[in-house]
Amino acid sequence: MASGCEHPIGCHTGEMPTLASATVGARLWLLVEYTGAWPSRLENHELPEEISKLVRRALERGIRPQLIRRPGRRTRPREQGIRVLVAYAEGDRPWLAQGVVAGPDDLDLDALVAGVVPESCILEDEPVFLVCTHAKRNVCCARIGLPLARSLAESLPDRVWETSHVGGDRYAANLVCLPHGIFYGSMSQAAALAAANAYRSGEVTLDRYRGRAGIPEPLQAVEHFARAHTGECSVGAVAVESSRTDGDVTEAIVRCGDVRLQVVVEPSAFTAPCGTACAETITTYRLVSLDRLTPVRYATPALT
C-alpha cells in the first residue's frame, strides 16, 4: 500500500470486489459549489453560514448534500450567489437541474423532495460526474481522486466536479454518475472514462461497478448478478419486482430486459490479500442461486 494509505492491498486497483457498496441513503442530492476549505464532516457546521444553512436544510429533509468544485480550481467564482445542482434519483425517470440562488432560503428543497424541479433551477440534458477528492476525510481520496478528476475533465469539460465524501474510502478513486446515482470504485483513468461514456449512452459497465445509491446492499448485489448473467447494460432495464429476506439470505424476483429471474444472494467475507499483517475482512455478496423464470401461459378452455 502507498505511504499514508491504511487500506488493504488491492483496494484501489480493482483487485478487490466493489459490488453492492454504493451509499444506501442517497436518492435526493444537493450539490453546492464551494471552493474554500472543506471540513472533514459537512454536518459539523465549519462552513460559511450561507453554505452551512443550505447543508442543514438538506439534511433536515433527507437530501444528501455534497460540496463540489471544478477540478483544479481553488478560487471563488466571480458570479454572485451560490451555484447549486439538484438531482432526483427516484424511480425510472431521474432528473438533474442547475441554478444560482441568492441565499440558502432561495432554493425550494421541498419541491425536490416532491420530485419537482425548484423554480430557481433549470433542467440539465447531460449527466454530471463526481469524483471524491475529500482529503480531510481520507488522504487516498485526494491522492488518487485529484488526478482522475483532472483527467476526466479534459475529456468531458464542464461535466466533471470534484466532490466531498461520498462513502467507501477504501474504493478510491470513487466516481458517481448523476442523476441516477450510479457508483463506481477503485477507478483508473481508463476505467473512469469508459464508465462515463457508457453512462452518457444510457448504460452501465460492471467493471468496478459499486451499485446504484439509495438501494439496499443485498438488492444492489441482486442487480449485479442479474446483469452479469444476462449481459444487460441499459441503466433502466433492470428492476427488482419483489424481494424477501430470511436471516442473511435475500431472495428477489428481478426483471432484466425481457427476462425475469429469481436471484438469491447472501453476505460473504472477502479477506484482503495482505498476509498476516492485515486482518481486515471486507463484506461482499455471494450468488447462491439464479434461475430464469418461465412465463406463465394460461390455456383457453376448448369450446364444446
C-alpha positions as a LaTeX table, in Angstrom:
\begin{tabular}{lrrr}
\hline
Residue & $x$ (\AA) & $y$ (\AA) & $z$ (\AA) \\
\hline
Met1 & 0.00 & 0.00 & 0.00 \\
Ala2 & 1.14 & 3.57 & $-0.68$ \\
Ser3 & 2.55 & 5.83 & 2.03 \\
Gly4 & $-0.28$ & 7.21 & 4.19 \\
Cys5 & $-2.75$ & 4.59 & 2.93 \\
Glu6 & $-4.22$ & 2.30 & 5.56 \\
His7 & $-6.41$ & 0.32 & 3.18 \\
Pro8 & $-5.71$ & $-3.32$ & 2.28 \\
Ile9 & $-3.64$ & $-4.09$ & $-0.79$ \\
Gly10 & $-5.76$ & $-4.22$ & $-3.94$ \\
Cys11 & $-8.48$ & $-1.82$ & $-2.78$ \\
His12 & $-7.50$ & 0.95 & $-5.18$ \\
Thr13 & $-6.55$ & $-1.19$ & $-8.18$ \\
Gly14 & $-9.75$ & $-3.08$ & $-8.88$ \\
Glu15 & $-8.42$ & $-6.38$ & $-7.49$ \\
Met16 & $-10.94$ & $-6.44$ & $-4.65$ \\
Pro17 & $-14.73$ & $-6.74$ & $-5.12$ \\
Thr18 & $-16.64$ & $-3.45$ & $-5.23$ \\
Leu19 & $-20.15$ & $-4.74$ & $-5.89$ \\
Ala20 & $-23.08$ & $-3.81$ & $-3.62$ \\
Ser21 & $-21.24$ & $-0.98$ & $-1.84$ \\
Ala22 & $-22.99$ & 2.16 & $-3.10$ \\
Thr23 & $-24.31$ & 4.59 & $-0.48$ \\
Val24 & $-27.71$ & 3.31 & 0.65 \\
Gly25 & $-29.25$ & 6.58 & 1.88 \\
Ala26 & $-28.99$ & 8.83 & $-1.17$ \\
Arg27 & $-31.85$ & 9.22 & $-3.64$ \\
Leu28 & $-32.08$ & 13.03 & $-3.40$ \\
Trp29 & $-28.94$ & 15.12 & $-3.93$ \\
Leu30 & $-27.94$ & 18.74 & $-3.35$ \\
Leu31 & $-24.58$ & 19.79 & $-4.81$ \\
Val32 & $-23.24$ & 23.14 & $-3.61$ \\
Glu33 & $-20.26$ & 24.76 & $-5.30$ \\
Tyr34 & $-17.78$ & 25.88 & $-2.68$ \\
Thr35 & $-14.10$ & 26.39 & $-3.45$ \\
Gly36 & $-12.99$ & 27.15 & 0.10 \\
Ala37 & $-11.58$ & 24.60 & 2.53 \\
Trp38 & $-13.83$ & 21.59 & 3.05 \\
Pro39 & $-14.25$ & 20.42 & 6.67 \\
Ser40 & $-13.89$ & 16.73 & 7.44 \\
Arg41 & $-17.65$ & 16.49 & 8.02 \\
Leu42 & $-20.23$ & 18.81 & 6.48 \\
Glu43 & $-22.63$ & 18.46 & 9.39 \\
Asn44 & $-20.09$ & 19.99 & 11.81 \\
His45 & $-21.05$ & 23.48 & 10.58 \\
Glu46 & $-17.47$ & 24.61 & 9.93 \\
Leu47 & $-18.53$ & 26.32 & 6.69 \\
Pro48 & $-19.64$ & 29.89 & 5.92 \\
Glu49 & $-23.12$ & 30.44 & 7.33 \\
Glu50 & $-24.89$ & 30.57 & 3.95 \\
Ile51 & $-23.37$ & 27.23 & 2.87 \\
Ser52 & $-23.85$ & 25.67 & 6.30 \\
Lys53 & $-27.54$ & 26.64 & 6.30 \\
Leu54 & $-28.08$ & 25.03 & 2.91 \\
Val55 & $-26.44$ & 21.85 & 4.20 \\
Arg56 & $-28.65$ & 21.87 & 7.32 \\
Arg57 & $-31.82$ & 22.41 & 5.29 \\
Ala58 & $-30.90$ & 19.47 & 3.06 \\
Leu59 & $-30.14$ & 17.13 & 5.94 \\
Glu60 & $-33.43$ & 18.00 & 7.64 \\
Arg61 & $-35.28$ & 16.82 & 4.52 \\
Gly62 & $-33.33$ & 13.63 & 3.92 \\
Ile63 & $-31.41$ & 15.13 & 0.99 \\
Arg64 & $-27.75$ & 14.22 & 0.63 \\
Pro65 & $-25.59$ & 17.39 & 0.48 \\
Gln66 & $-22.25$ & 17.46 & $-1.33$ \\
Leu67 & $-19.71$ & 20.24 & $-1.76$ \\
Ile68 & $-18.35$ & 20.48 & $-5.29$ \\
Arg69 & $-15.73$ & 22.45 & $-7.22$ \\
Arg70 & $-14.25$ & 22.31 & $-10.68$ \\
Pro71 & $-11.15$ & 20.11 & $-10.99$ \\
Gly72 & $-8.02$ & 22.11 & $-10.23$ \\
Arg73 & $-9.96$ & 25.27 & $-9.30$ \\
Arg74 & $-9.41$ & 26.72 & $-5.84$ \\
Thr75 & $-10.52$ & 30.34 & $-6.33$ \\
Arg76 & $-14.04$ & 31.54 & $-5.65$ \\
Pro77 & $-16.21$ & 32.14 & $-8.76$ \\
Arg78 & $-16.83$ & 35.79 & $-9.58$ \\
Glu79 & $-20.57$ & 35.40 & $-10.04$ \\
Gln80 & $-22.92$ & 36.45 & $-7.27$ \\
Gly81 & $-24.94$ & 33.87 & $-5.39$ \\
Ile82 & $-24.48$ & 30.17 & $-4.77$ \\
Arg83 & $-24.30$ & 27.70 & $-7.65$ \\
Val84 & $-26.27$ & 24.54 & $-6.92$ \\
Leu85 & $-27.24$ & 21.34 & $-8.68$ \\
Val86 & $-30.10$ & 19.16 & $-7.51$ \\
Ala87 & $-30.71$ & 15.56 & $-8.54$ \\
Tyr88 & $-33.82$ & 13.44 & $-8.13$ \\
Ala89 & $-32.78$ & 9.79 & $-8.42$ \\
Glu90 & $-36.11$ & 8.17 & $-7.53$ \\
Gly91 & $-37.92$ & 5.88 & $-9.95$ \\
Asp92 & $-37.07$ & 5.17 & $-13.56$ \\
Arg93 & $-37.03$ & 8.81 & $-14.76$ \\
Pro94 & $-34.47$ & 10.66 & $-12.61$ \\
Trp95 & $-33.52$ & 14.23 & $-13.43$ \\
Leu96 & $-30.82$ & 16.80 & $-12.78$ \\
Ala97 & $-31.19$ & 20.58 & $-12.58$ \\
Gln98 & $-28.83$ & 23.51 & $-12.01$ \\
Gly99 & $-29.24$ & 27.08 & $-10.80$ \\
Val100 & $-27.73$ & 30.03 & $-8.93$ \\
Val101 & $-29.52$ & 31.18 & $-5.79$ \\
Ala102 & $-29.01$ & 34.43 & $-3.92$ \\
Gly103 & $-29.09$ & 32.77 & $-0.49$ \\
Pro104 & $-29.80$ & 29.49 & 1.32 \\
Asp105 & $-33.53$ & 30.23 & 1.68 \\
Asp106 & $-34.00$ & 30.84 & $-2.05$ \\
Leu107 & $-33.78$ & 27.17 & $-3.03$ \\
Asp108 & $-37.07$ & 25.26 & $-2.73$ \\
Leu109 & $-35.84$ & 21.95 & $-1.34$ \\
Asp110 & $-39.39$ & 20.83 & $-0.57$ \\
Ala111 & $-40.00$ & 20.83 & $-4.32$ \\
Leu112 & $-37.05$ & 18.46 & $-4.76$ \\
Val113 & $-38.48$ & 16.12 & $-2.11$ \\
Ala114 & $-41.75$ & 16.12 & $-4.06$ \\
Gly115 & $-39.92$ & 15.31 & $-7.29$ \\
Val116 & $-40.48$ & 18.77 & $-8.79$ \\
Val117 & $-37.75$ & 20.96 & $-10.25$ \\
Pro118 & $-37.25$ & 24.03 & $-7.97$ \\
Glu119 & $-38.25$ & 27.31 & $-9.64$ \\
Ser120 & $-34.68$ & 28.66 & $-9.33$ \\
Cys121 & $-33.24$ & 25.74 & $-11.32$ \\
Ile122 & $-33.24$ & 24.64 & $-14.95$ \\
Leu123 & $-33.24$ & 21.02 & $-16.10$ \\
Glu124 & $-29.94$ & 19.69 & $-17.45$ \\
Asp125 & $-29.89$ & 17.44 & $-20.51$ \\
Glu126 & $-26.43$ & 15.97 & $-19.79$ \\
Pro127 & $-25.27$ & 13.97 & $-16.75$ \\
Val128 & $-22.60$ & 15.11 & $-14.32$ \\
Phe129 & $-19.77$ & 13.09 & $-12.85$ \\
Leu130 & $-18.48$ & 13.48 & $-9.31$ \\
Val131 & $-15.02$ & 12.34 & $-8.22$ \\
Cys132 & $-14.37$ & 12.30 & $-4.48$ \\
Thr133 & $-11.25$ & 14.32 & $-3.62$ \\
His134 & $-12.00$ & 14.95 & 0.06 \\
Ala135 & $-8.52$ & 14.93 & 1.61 \\
Lys136 & $-9.63$ & 15.81 & 5.14 \\
Arg137 & $-11.91$ & 12.77 & 5.16 \\
Asn138 & $-9.31$ & 10.39 & 3.70 \\
Val139 & $-5.95$ & 11.11 & 2.11 \\
Cys140 & $-6.44$ & 8.41 & $-0.56$ \\
Cys141 & $-9.42$ & 10.25 & $-2.00$ \\
Ala142 & $-7.22$ & 13.23 & $-2.79$ \\
Arg143 & $-4.12$ & 11.28 & $-3.76$ \\
Ile144 & $-5.97$ & 9.15 & $-6.31$ \\
Gly145 & $-9.06$ & 11.25 & $-6.94$ \\
Leu146 & $-7.43$ & 14.57 & $-7.87$ \\
Pro147 & $-5.53$ & 13.30 & $-10.96$ \\
Leu148 & $-8.55$ & 11.26 & $-12.01$ \\
Ala149 & $-10.87$ & 14.28 & $-11.81$ \\
Arg150 & $-8.50$ & 16.40 & $-13.87$ \\
Ser151 & $-8.03$ & 13.69 & $-16.48$ \\
Leu152 & $-11.75$ & 13.04 & $-16.81$ \\
Ala153 & $-12.48$ & 16.78 & $-17.05$ \\
Glu154 & $-10.16$ & 17.03 & $-20.05$ \\
Ser155 & $-12.35$ & 14.54 & $-21.91$ \\
Leu156 & $-15.69$ & 15.81 & $-20.55$ \\
Pro157 & $-15.29$ & 19.55 & $-19.95$ \\
Asp158 & $-17.95$ & 21.19 & $-17.75$ \\
Arg159 & $-19.46$ & 17.82 & $-16.77$ \\
Val160 & $-16.97$ & 16.80 & $-14.08$ \\
Trp161 & $-16.76$ & 18.03 & $-10.49$ \\
Glu162 & $-14.57$ & 17.26 & $-7.53$ \\
Thr163 & $-16.77$ & 16.44 & $-4.56$ \\
Ser164 & $-16.72$ & 15.87 & $-0.83$ \\
His165 & $-17.01$ & 12.44 & 0.81 \\
Val166 & $-19.33$ & 10.00 & $-0.98$ \\
Gly167 & $-18.66$ & 6.90 & 1.14 \\
Gly168 & $-16.34$ & 3.95 & 0.64 \\
Asp169 & $-12.88$ & 5.50 & 1.04 \\
Arg170 & $-11.27$ & 2.09 & 0.56 \\
Tyr171 & $-12.59$ & 2.18 & $-3.02$ \\
Ala172 & $-10.89$ & 5.46 & $-4.00$ \\
Ala173 & $-10.95$ & 6.78 & $-6.58$ \\
Asn174 & $-14.75$ & 6.91 & $-6.42$ \\
Leu175 & $-16.92$ & 8.07 & $-9.31$ \\
Val176 & $-20.63$ & 8.96 & $-9.02$ \\
Cys177 & $-22.82$ & 9.42 & $-12.09$ \\
Leu178 & $-25.88$ & 11.65 & $-11.65$ \\
Pro179 & $-28.83$ & 11.82 & $-11.90$ \\
His180 & $-29.18$ & 8.02 & $-11.43$ \\
Gly181 & $-26.68$ & 7.83 & $-8.56$ \\
Ile182 & $-24.52$ & 5.16 & $-10.18$ \\
Phe183 & $-21.37$ & 4.44 & $-8.12$ \\
Tyr184 & $-18.02$ & 3.12 & $-9.32$ \\
Gly185 & $-14.91$ & 2.49 & $-7.23$ \\
Ser186 & $-11.19$ & 1.73 & $-7.50$ \\
Met187 & $-11.21$ & 3.68 & $-10.74$ \\
Ser188 & $-8.29$ & 4.10 & $-13.08$ \\
Gln189 & $-8.38$ & 6.91 & $-15.63$ \\
Ala190 & $-9.24$ & 4.47 & $-18.43$ \\
Ala191 & $-11.97$ & 2.76 & $-16.40$ \\
Ala192 & $-13.49$ & 6.10 & $-15.39$ \\
Leu193 & $-13.67$ & 7.36 & $-18.96$ \\
Ala194 & $-15.22$ & 4.07 & $-20.11$ \\
Ala195 & $-17.83$ & 4.23 & $-17.33$ \\
Ala196 & $-18.65$ & 7.89 & $-18.04$ \\
Asn197 & $-19.05$ & 7.30 & $-21.77$ \\
Ala198 & $-21.23$ & 4.26 & $-21.10$ \\
Tyr199 & $-23.47$ & 6.29 & $-18.78$ \\
Arg200 & $-23.82$ & 9.07 & $-21.35$ \\
Ser201 & $-25.16$ & 6.35 & $-23.67$ \\
Gly202 & $-27.60$ & 5.13 & $-21.04$ \\
Glu203 & $-25.58$ & 2.10 & $-19.95$ \\
Val204 & $-23.51$ & 0.80 & $-17.05$ \\
Thr205 & $-20.32$ & $-1.23$ & $-17.10$ \\
Leu206 & $-19.80$ & $-3.95$ & $-14.49$ \\
Asp207 & $-16.07$ & $-3.34$ & $-14.26$ \\
Arg208 & $-15.63$ & $-1.73$ & $-10.79$ \\
Tyr209 & $-19.36$ & $-1.08$ & $-10.54$ \\
Arg210 & $-20.39$ & $-0.45$ & $-6.91$ \\
Gly211 & $-24.14$ & $-0.20$ & $-7.48$ \\
Arg212 & $-26.90$ & 2.37 & $-7.51$ \\
Ala213 & $-27.27$ & 4.66 & $-4.49$ \\
Gly214 & $-30.44$ & 4.52 & $-2.41$ \\
Ile215 & $-30.93$ & 0.76 & $-2.85$ \\
Pro216 & $-30.28$ & $-1.75$ & $-0.02$ \\
Glu217 & $-26.96$ & $-3.52$ & $-0.48$ \\
Pro218 & $-28.43$ & $-7.03$ & $-0.97$ \\
Leu219 & $-30.58$ & $-5.72$ & $-3.80$ \\
Gln220 & $-27.55$ & $-3.99$ & $-5.33$ \\
Ala221 & $-25.92$ & $-7.44$ & $-5.34$ \\
Val222 & $-29.02$ & $-8.98$ & $-6.91$ \\
Glu223 & $-28.89$ & $-6.41$ & $-9.71$ \\
His224 & $-25.17$ & $-7.01$ & $-10.24$ \\
Phe225 & $-25.55$ & $-10.77$ & $-10.64$ \\
Ala226 & $-28.61$ & $-10.38$ & $-12.90$ \\
Arg227 & $-26.65$ & $-8.05$ & $-15.19$ \\
Ala228 & $-23.63$ & $-10.35$ & $-15.19$ \\
His229 & $-25.81$ & $-13.34$ & $-16.12$ \\
Thr230 & $-27.80$ & $-11.67$ & $-18.91$ \\
Gly231 & $-25.30$ & $-9.11$ & $-20.19$ \\
Glu232 & $-27.95$ & $-6.40$ & $-19.81$ \\
Cys233 & $-26.20$ & $-2.98$ & $-19.75$ \\
Ser234 & $-29.07$ & $-0.49$ & $-20.02$ \\
Val235 & $-29.36$ & 1.65 & $-16.89$ \\
Gly236 & $-33.13$ & 1.32 & $-16.63$ \\
Ala237 & $-33.59$ & $-2.23$ & $-17.88$ \\
Val238 & $-33.06$ & $-3.97$ & $-14.53$ \\
Ala239 & $-35.58$ & $-3.68$ & $-11.70$ \\
Val240 & $-36.32$ & $-5.68$ & $-8.57$ \\
Glu241 & $-40.02$ & $-6.57$ & $-8.64$ \\
Ser242 & $-40.16$ & $-8.16$ & $-5.19$ \\
Ser243 & $-37.82$ & $-9.41$ & $-2.51$ \\
Arg244 & $-37.77$ & $-11.09$ & 0.89 \\
Thr245 & $-35.04$ & $-11.68$ & 3.44 \\
Asp246 & $-34.67$ & $-14.69$ & 5.70 \\
Gly247 & $-31.76$ & $-14.17$ & 8.09 \\
Asp248 & $-28.78$ & $-13.24$ & 5.93 \\
Val249 & $-30.26$ & $-14.66$ & 2.72 \\
Thr250 & $-32.10$ & $-12.36$ & 0.30 \\
Glu251 & $-34.29$ & $-13.72$ & $-2.49$ \\
Ala252 & $-35.56$ & $-11.43$ & $-5.22$ \\
Ile253 & $-37.53$ & $-11.53$ & $-8.44$ \\
Val254 & $-35.77$ & $-9.36$ & $-10.99$ \\
Arg255 & $-36.86$ & $-8.07$ & $-14.36$ \\
Cys256 & $-33.85$ & $-7.87$ & $-16.63$ \\
Gly257 & $-34.90$ & $-6.60$ & $-20.03$ \\
Asp258 & $-37.44$ & $-9.13$ & $-21.30$ \\
Val259 & $-36.29$ & $-11.80$ & $-18.84$ \\
Arg260 & $-37.43$ & $-12.44$ & $-15.27$ \\
Leu261 & $-35.03$ & $-14.07$ & $-12.84$ \\
Gln262 & $-35.14$ & $-15.45$ & $-9.33$ \\
Val263 & $-31.87$ & $-14.42$ & $-7.66$ \\
Val264 & $-30.68$ & $-15.46$ & $-4.20$ \\
Val265 & $-27.67$ & $-13.82$ & $-2.51$ \\
Glu266 & $-26.01$ & $-13.86$ & 0.90 \\
Pro267 & $-23.17$ & $-11.92$ & 2.54 \\
Ser268 & $-19.70$ & $-13.28$ & 2.02 \\
Ala269 & $-16.41$ & $-12.38$ & 3.68 \\
Phe270 & $-13.56$ & $-11.38$ & 1.41 \\
Thr271 & $-10.21$ & $-11.46$ & 3.17 \\
Ala272 & $-7.79$ & $-8.86$ & 1.86 \\
Pro273 & $-4.58$ & $-10.37$ & 0.42 \\
Cys274 & $-2.32$ & $-8.67$ & 2.95 \\
Gly275 & $-0.94$ & $-11.72$ & 4.68 \\
Thr276 & $-0.93$ & $-11.99$ & 8.46 \\
Ala277 & $-0.15$ & $-8.27$ & 8.80 \\
Cys278 & $-3.63$ & $-7.31$ & 7.69 \\
Ala279 & $-6.67$ & $-8.69$ & 9.46 \\
Glu280 & $-9.28$ & $-6.60$ & 7.66 \\
Thr281 & $-12.13$ & $-8.57$ & 6.17 \\
Ile282 & $-14.44$ & $-6.88$ & 3.68 \\
Thr283 & $-18.09$ & $-7.89$ & 3.44 \\
Thr284 & $-19.29$ & $-8.55$ & $-0.07$ \\
Tyr285 & $-22.02$ & $-10.78$ & $-1.51$ \\
Arg286 & $-22.11$ & $-14.29$ & $-2.95$ \\
Leu287 & $-24.53$ & $-15.60$ & $-5.54$ \\
Val288 & $-26.40$ & $-18.56$ & $-4.02$ \\
Ser289 & $-28.64$ & $-19.32$ & $-7.00$ \\
Leu290 & $-30.01$ & $-17.73$ & $-10.14$ \\
Asp291 & $-32.90$ & $-19.20$ & $-12.10$ \\
Arg292 & $-34.73$ & $-17.96$ & $-15.14$ \\
Leu293 & $-38.49$ & $-17.91$ & $-14.60$ \\
Thr294 & $-40.71$ & $-19.44$ & $-17.24$ \\
Pro295 & $-43.51$ & $-17.11$ & $-18.39$ \\
Val296 & $-46.92$ & $-18.30$ & $-17.24$ \\
Arg297 & $-49.18$ & $-19.20$ & $-20.13$ \\
Tyr298 & $-52.87$ & $-19.63$ & $-19.41$ \\
Ala299 & $-54.64$ & $-22.20$ & $-21.58$ \\
Thr300 & $-58.00$ & $-21.23$ & $-23.03$ \\
Pro301 & $-60.57$ & $-24.00$ & $-22.45$ \\
Ala302 & $-61.83$ & $-25.54$ & $-25.67$ \\
Leu303 & $-65.41$ & $-24.67$ & $-26.59$ \\
Thr304 & $-67.79$ & $-27.60$ & $-26.57$ \\
\hline
\end{tabular}
